Short mmCIF file of C-alpha atoms in Angstrom, two decimals:
data_model
loop_
_atom_site.label_atom_id
_atom_site.label_comp_id
_atom_site.label_asym_id
_atom_site.label_seq_id
_atom_site.Cartn_x
_atom_site.Cartn_y
_atom_site.Cartn_z
CA MET A 1065 5.43 4.92 12.23
CA ILE A 1066 8.16 5.03 14.29
CA LYS A 1067 8.21 6.98 17.41
CA ILE A 1068 11.55 7.62 18.71
CA TYR A 1069 12.21 7.21 22.61
CA ASN A 1070 13.16 10.22 24.02
CA GLY A 1071 16.51 10.21 26.02
CA THR A 1072 19.82 8.56 26.26
CA PRO A 1073 19.31 5.15 25.38
CA LYS A 1074 18.66 2.71 28.33
CA LYS A 1075 18.00 -0.85 28.47
CA ASP A 1076 14.92 -2.79 28.12
CA GLU A 1077 12.67 -4.37 30.70
CA ILE A 1078 12.61 -7.69 28.61
CA GLU A 1079 15.10 -9.50 26.90
CA MET A 1080 15.11 -10.42 23.00
CA ARG A 1081 14.77 -13.83 23.74
CA LYS A 1082 11.51 -13.50 25.41
CA VAL A 1083 10.15 -11.15 23.01
CA TYR A 1084 10.70 -13.61 20.73
CA SER A 1085 9.42 -16.70 22.15
CA SER A 1086 6.26 -14.63 23.86
CA LYS A 1087 5.39 -13.38 20.09
CA LEU A 1088 6.01 -16.60 18.70
CA GLY A 1089 3.23 -18.09 20.99
CA GLU A 1090 1.14 -15.23 20.71
CA LEU A 1091 1.80 -15.76 16.74
CA MET A 1092 0.68 -19.53 16.93
CA GLY A 1093 -2.51 -18.74 18.67
CA LYS A 1094 -3.39 -16.81 15.40
CA HIS A 1095 -1.91 -18.92 12.71
CA ASN A 1096 -1.80 -22.58 12.58
CA GLU A 1097 -0.15 -22.56 9.32
CA ILE A 1098 2.99 -21.25 12.03
CA VAL A 1099 5.83 -23.95 13.19
CA ALA A 1100 8.71 -23.19 15.06
CA LEU A 1101 12.03 -25.69 14.67
CA GLU A 1102 15.37 -25.49 17.00
CA ALA A 1103 19.09 -26.78 17.21
CA ASP A 1104 18.60 -27.66 20.52
CA LEU A 1105 18.74 -24.27 21.61
CA MET A 1106 15.45 -23.89 22.90
CA ASN A 1107 16.59 -23.23 26.92
CA ALA A 1108 18.78 -20.29 24.93
CA ILE A 1109 16.15 -18.51 23.69
CA THR A 1110 13.35 -19.46 26.05
CA THR A 1111 10.56 -21.33 23.69
CA GLY A 1112 10.35 -24.62 26.09
CA LYS A 1113 7.26 -22.97 27.33
CA VAL A 1114 5.80 -22.34 23.66
CA GLN A 1115 6.74 -25.83 22.80
CA LYS A 1116 4.44 -26.95 26.15
CA GLU A 1117 1.36 -24.86 24.97
CA TYR A 1118 2.02 -26.35 20.86
CA PRO A 1119 3.85 -29.67 21.40
CA GLU A 1120 3.08 -30.97 17.78
CA ARG A 1121 4.18 -27.21 16.47
CA VAL A 1122 7.39 -26.80 18.11
CA ILE A 1123 10.32 -29.23 16.96
CA ASN A 1124 13.55 -29.54 18.29
CA CYS A 1125 15.52 -30.91 15.39
CA GLY A 1126 18.75 -31.14 17.62
CA ILE A 1127 22.39 -30.14 16.83
CA MET A 1128 21.66 -30.15 13.30
CA GLU A 1129 21.43 -26.74 11.94
CA ALA A 1130 21.60 -28.13 8.08
CA ASN A 1131 19.14 -30.46 8.89
CA MET A 1132 16.79 -28.11 10.16
CA ILE A 1133 17.10 -25.59 7.48
CA GLY A 1134 15.98 -28.70 4.94
CA ILE A 1135 12.95 -29.48 7.43
CA ALA A 1136 11.53 -25.85 7.41
CA ALA A 1137 11.93 -25.72 3.74
CA GLY A 1138 9.58 -29.25 3.65
CA MET A 1139 7.03 -27.11 5.87
CA SER A 1140 7.34 -24.33 3.72
CA ILE A 1141 6.48 -26.72 0.35
CA ALA A 1142 3.31 -28.43 2.91
CA GLY A 1143 2.08 -24.76 3.39
CA LYS A 1144 3.56 -23.58 6.41
CA TYR A 1145 5.64 -20.92 7.73
CA PRO A 1146 8.42 -22.34 9.31
CA PHE A 1147 10.41 -19.97 11.87
CA ALA A 1148 14.16 -21.56 12.78
CA HIS A 1149 16.16 -20.49 15.27
CA THR A 1150 20.07 -21.14 16.28
CA PHE A 1151 23.06 -18.80 16.78
CA THR A 1152 24.20 -16.81 14.51
CA ALA A 1153 26.99 -18.32 14.09
CA PHE A 1154 25.45 -21.67 12.62
CA ALA A 1155 22.34 -19.68 10.78
CA SER A 1156 25.26 -18.76 8.71
CA ARG A 1157 28.21 -20.64 8.23
CA ARG A 1158 27.04 -24.18 9.11
CA CYS A 1159 24.52 -24.65 7.22
CA PHE A 1160 25.03 -21.91 4.24
CA ASP A 1161 24.31 -24.48 1.26
CA GLN A 1162 20.94 -25.42 2.79
CA LEU A 1163 20.04 -21.50 3.49
CA PHE A 1164 21.01 -21.27 -0.59
CA MET A 1165 19.75 -24.41 -1.98
CA SER A 1166 16.71 -25.11 0.12
CA GLY A 1167 15.87 -21.40 1.18
CA ALA A 1168 16.67 -18.61 -0.98
CA TYR A 1169 17.00 -20.87 -4.44
CA GLN A 1170 13.40 -22.44 -4.14
CA LYS A 1171 11.99 -19.58 -2.66
CA ASN A 1172 10.85 -20.93 0.27
CA ASN A 1173 8.80 -19.50 3.06
CA ILE A 1174 11.20 -19.43 5.57
CA LYS A 1175 11.91 -16.87 8.69
CA VAL A 1176 15.58 -17.74 9.95
CA ILE A 1177 16.25 -16.12 13.42
CA ALA A 1178 20.20 -15.81 14.06
CA SER A 1179 20.70 -14.77 17.84
CA ASP A 1180 23.61 -14.19 19.84
CA ALA A 1181 25.08 -11.34 16.98
CA GLY A 1182 28.88 -10.34 17.33
CA VAL A 1183 30.58 -9.78 20.52
CA THR A 1184 27.13 -10.63 22.50
CA SER A 1185 27.47 -14.07 22.06
CA ALA A 1186 30.38 -13.09 24.89
CA HIS A 1187 31.68 -16.19 27.01
CA ASN A 1188 30.37 -18.44 24.19
CA GLY A 1189 33.50 -17.15 22.71
CA GLY A 1190 35.51 -17.51 19.44
CA THR A 1191 33.76 -20.18 17.67
CA HIS A 1192 30.08 -18.94 18.87
CA MET A 1193 31.06 -15.43 17.65
CA SER A 1194 30.66 -14.53 13.87
CA PHE A 1195 31.77 -11.47 12.39
CA GLU A 1196 30.97 -12.28 9.10
CA ASP A 1197 27.24 -13.71 8.90
CA MET A 1198 25.49 -10.56 7.61
CA GLY A 1199 28.50 -10.34 4.77
CA ILE A 1200 27.35 -14.29 3.63
CA MET A 1201 23.49 -13.80 3.85
CA ARG A 1202 23.12 -10.16 1.73
CA GLY A 1203 24.67 -11.98 -1.18
CA LEU A 1204 21.73 -14.11 -1.74
CA ALA A 1205 19.41 -12.85 -4.53
CA ASP A 1206 15.87 -12.63 -3.19
CA THR A 1207 16.98 -12.71 0.77
CA VAL A 1208 15.60 -9.91 3.05
CA VAL A 1209 18.24 -9.69 5.82
CA MET A 1210 17.91 -8.07 9.10
CA GLU A 1211 19.18 -6.59 12.34
CA MET A 1212 16.95 -6.07 15.54
CA THR A 1213 17.66 -3.12 17.24
CA ASP A 1214 15.31 -3.33 20.01
CA ALA A 1215 12.26 -5.02 21.52
CA VAL A 1216 9.82 -3.24 20.48
CA MET A 1217 11.46 -3.29 16.56
CA PHE A 1218 11.33 -7.31 17.31
CA GLU A 1219 8.20 -7.49 17.84
CA ASN A 1220 7.18 -5.62 15.38
CA ILE A 1221 9.28 -6.96 12.77
CA LEU A 1222 7.90 -11.37 14.12
CA GLU A 1223 4.13 -9.72 13.59
CA GLN A 1224 4.72 -8.57 10.02
CA ILE A 1225 6.82 -11.47 8.64
CA ALA A 1226 4.42 -14.28 10.53
CA THR A 1227 2.59 -15.39 7.29
CA LYS A 1228 4.21 -12.92 4.60
CA ASP A 1229 5.93 -15.16 2.03
CA GLY A 1230 9.81 -14.73 1.42
CA PHE A 1231 13.23 -15.71 2.78
CA TYR A 1232 13.94 -13.78 5.76
CA TRP A 1233 17.13 -13.64 8.06
CA ILE A 1234 16.84 -11.93 11.19
CA ARG A 1235 20.07 -11.23 13.28
CA THR A 1236 19.34 -10.43 17.12
CA ILE A 1237 20.72 -10.43 20.43
CA ARG A 1238 19.37 -12.71 23.26
CA LYS A 1239 19.64 -10.52 26.16
CA ASN A 1240 18.14 -7.03 26.79
CA ALA A 1241 18.91 -4.28 24.02
CA ALA A 1242 18.70 -0.52 24.50
CA THR A 1243 15.22 1.13 24.38
CA ILE A 1244 15.16 2.90 20.67
CA TYR A 1245 11.89 3.08 19.94
CA GLU A 1246 8.60 3.71 21.82
CA LYS A 1247 5.95 0.97 22.34
CA GLY A 1248 3.30 1.37 19.21
CA SER A 1249 6.35 1.79 16.91
CA THR A 1250 5.88 0.68 12.89
CA PHE A 1251 9.03 -0.43 10.80
CA GLU A 1252 9.11 -0.54 6.94
CA ILE A 1253 11.54 -3.34 6.01
CA GLY A 1254 13.81 -2.00 3.59
CA LYS A 1255 13.82 1.45 4.71
CA GLY A 1256 16.28 2.93 7.31
CA ASN A 1257 14.69 5.25 10.06
CA LEU A 1258 15.78 8.83 10.64
CA LEU A 1259 16.16 8.88 14.43
CA LYS A 1260 18.15 12.74 14.46
CA ASP A 1261 18.50 14.99 11.59
CA GLY A 1262 21.52 17.01 11.05
CA SER A 1263 24.13 18.76 8.04
CA ASP A 1264 27.79 18.15 9.54
CA ILE A 1265 28.18 14.35 9.95
CA THR A 1266 26.11 11.18 9.21
CA LEU A 1267 26.05 7.96 11.74
CA ILE A 1268 25.06 5.17 10.27
CA ALA A 1269 24.35 2.15 12.47
CA ASN A 1270 22.44 -1.04 13.10
CA GLY A 1271 21.55 -3.58 15.95
CA ILE A 1272 23.18 -2.64 19.00
CA MET A 1273 25.69 -0.28 17.41
CA VAL A 1274 22.76 2.31 17.28
CA SER A 1275 22.61 3.22 20.93
CA GLU A 1276 26.66 3.72 21.04
CA ALA A 1277 26.08 5.83 17.58
CA ILE A 1278 23.16 8.22 19.33
CA LYS A 1279 25.69 8.40 22.44
CA ALA A 1280 28.44 9.45 19.99
CA SER A 1281 26.11 11.92 18.53
CA GLU A 1282 25.06 13.68 21.87
CA LYS A 1283 29.02 13.75 22.59
CA LEU A 1284 29.53 15.62 19.39
CA GLU A 1285 26.90 17.87 19.72
CA LYS A 1286 28.21 19.28 22.92
CA GLU A 1287 31.14 20.54 20.28
CA LYS A 1288 28.52 22.13 18.11
CA ILE A 1289 28.69 19.35 15.35
CA SER A 1290 25.04 18.91 14.21
CA VAL A 1291 25.01 15.19 13.75
CA ALA A 1292 22.43 12.97 11.64
CA VAL A 1293 21.75 9.27 13.27
CA ILE A 1294 20.21 6.58 11.09
CA ASP A 1295 19.13 3.17 12.50
CA MET A 1296 19.56 0.91 9.08
CA PHE A 1297 18.16 -2.45 10.07
CA THR A 1298 17.52 -3.69 6.93
CA LEU A 1299 20.77 -4.78 5.02
CA ASN A 1300 19.53 -6.27 2.22
CA PRO A 1301 17.60 -4.59 0.63
CA ILE A 1302 19.59 -1.47 2.12
CA ASP A 1303 17.51 2.16 1.91
CA LYS A 1304 19.72 3.32 -1.05
CA GLU A 1305 17.70 6.97 -1.68
CA LEU A 1306 18.15 7.52 2.10
CA ILE A 1307 22.04 6.92 2.00
CA LYS A 1308 22.11 8.95 -0.82
CA LYS A 1309 20.46 11.85 0.32
CA TYR A 1310 21.95 12.23 3.63
CA ALA A 1311 26.08 11.67 1.59
CA GLN A 1312 25.04 14.67 -0.54
CA LYS A 1313 23.57 16.49 2.80
CA THR A 1314 26.57 16.19 4.81
CA GLY A 1315 29.34 14.65 2.62
CA LYS A 1316 30.75 12.79 5.92
CA ILE A 1317 29.40 9.10 6.88
CA VAL A 1318 30.42 6.67 10.03
CA THR A 1319 29.31 3.71 9.46
CA CYS A 1320 28.31 1.32 13.06
CA GLU A 1321 28.49 -2.08 12.84
CA ASN A 1322 28.79 -5.14 15.42
CA HIS A 1323 29.94 -6.88 12.33
CA SER A 1324 33.23 -7.51 10.14
CA ILE A 1325 33.86 -4.12 8.20
CA HIS A 1326 34.12 -6.20 5.06
CA ASN A 1327 30.87 -7.22 3.10
CA GLY A 1328 28.53 -5.79 6.17
CA LEU A 1329 27.25 -2.93 6.82
CA GLY A 1330 30.00 -0.66 5.89
CA SER A 1331 30.51 -1.82 2.51
CA ALA A 1332 26.97 -1.81 1.95
CA VAL A 1333 27.00 1.67 2.70
CA ALA A 1334 30.10 2.30 0.89
CA GLU A 1335 29.05 0.71 -2.26
CA VAL A 1336 26.05 2.96 -2.57
CA VAL A 1337 28.30 6.10 -1.82
CA ALA A 1338 31.22 5.15 -4.52
CA GLU A 1339 28.46 4.99 -7.15
CA ALA A 1340 26.71 8.43 -5.80
CA GLY A 1341 30.29 9.86 -5.55
CA ASN A 1342 29.85 12.58 -2.72
CA ALA A 1343 30.74 11.52 0.22
CA LYS A 1344 33.97 10.25 2.41
CA LEU A 1345 33.55 7.63 4.84
CA ARG A 1346 34.91 5.55 7.91
CA ARG A 1347 34.25 1.94 8.94
CA ILE A 1348 33.56 1.16 12.72
CA GLY A 1349 33.39 -2.72 13.21
CA ILE A 1350 35.32 -5.66 13.29
CA LYS A 1351 39.07 -5.35 11.31
CA GLU A 1352 40.30 -8.16 10.31
CA ARG A 1353 40.05 -10.42 13.86
CA PHE A 1354 38.45 -13.65 15.14
CA GLY A 1355 35.69 -13.45 18.63
CA GLN A 1356 37.29 -14.45 21.84
CA VAL A 1357 36.03 -15.15 25.54
CA GLY A 1358 34.72 -11.96 27.27
CA THR A 1359 32.39 -9.44 29.19
CA LEU A 1360 30.51 -7.36 26.59
CA ASP A 1361 31.81 -4.12 28.00
CA PHE A 1362 35.50 -5.79 27.46
CA LEU A 1363 34.54 -7.12 23.90
CA MET A 1364 33.37 -3.69 22.97
CA ASN A 1365 35.97 -2.11 24.05
CA GLU A 1366 38.44 -4.26 22.28
CA TYR A 1367 37.08 -4.39 19.31
CA GLY A 1368 36.83 -0.54 19.29
CA LEU A 1369 32.78 -0.72 19.21
CA THR A 1370 31.88 1.80 21.36
CA ALA A 1371 30.53 5.48 21.56
CA GLU A 1372 33.96 6.73 22.19
CA HIS A 1373 35.21 5.14 19.27
CA ILE A 1374 33.02 6.05 17.10
CA TYR A 1375 33.23 9.53 18.03
CA GLY A 1376 37.02 9.71 17.33
CA ALA A 1377 35.99 8.52 13.83
CA ALA A 1378 33.74 11.26 13.67
CA LEU A 1379 36.09 14.12 14.51
CA GLU A 1380 39.11 12.40 12.60
CA LEU A 1381 36.31 12.54 9.20
CA LEU A 1382 35.47 16.06 10.12
CA LYS A 1383 39.07 17.03 10.08
CA ASP A 1384 40.05 15.78 6.69
#
């Protein structure tokens, strides 16, 4: 059951990377079969303290992401539940063949944590800034692909999947996310969360774009426009029934993602809408560009990912 934070989203007090390391340590205390693998990014994700507590179960594999996935597969076969973390670009592009062969194809129980999603890579620049990762991963059969919205969700999802069989790929930012959910909320993987109901237009978002969609909805509502807002945190399998319901109800949808508009959330929603044939669509996301160095605020504006951009796209669609 979800409990939605009452008010305009504000920054969480705890960083997402600290949510991961703290929850990982807690889960390791409960389950001896859980192990954690790192690709030389322990400082970046703050798992050093977990390694001190469980030195034989937190392994730094070095800057060898493909090898890390192979190790995770071997540990899964041996009865362990491995978590494997690296930056999003390396958790997708660099080791995709191993994700396919050693992960999804062999049905191993691996949890890949992909951090520094999209423009939140900021000063790491274009080589580390992945706009295509969820598109790569959603094509793998029997792979659960999610993007974390806030700290409350991240903690609950980690708890849910810790010793669950399956291949999970989880995208997240490392720093502070905006608060969307109240503590105690629980989430159903594969189901979208209706944050606001409305009848004129639907905004479907994930990750950092959820808070931008909420801000855009507040601006639209001041103009007497009824706005539905959906957090589609699971990209694969996507909640087709919820999309169809609001496609029929509002007839107009704007998707909002910190990712390329190709083969990510916008494409996934477009596929459902095309089959249902009952809504018009606009996509907010990265359009045929690579990443660059910059502050998060600069990058959000540069790539058209702000509440203002969503608001503008919604007005354009409402006039269409």
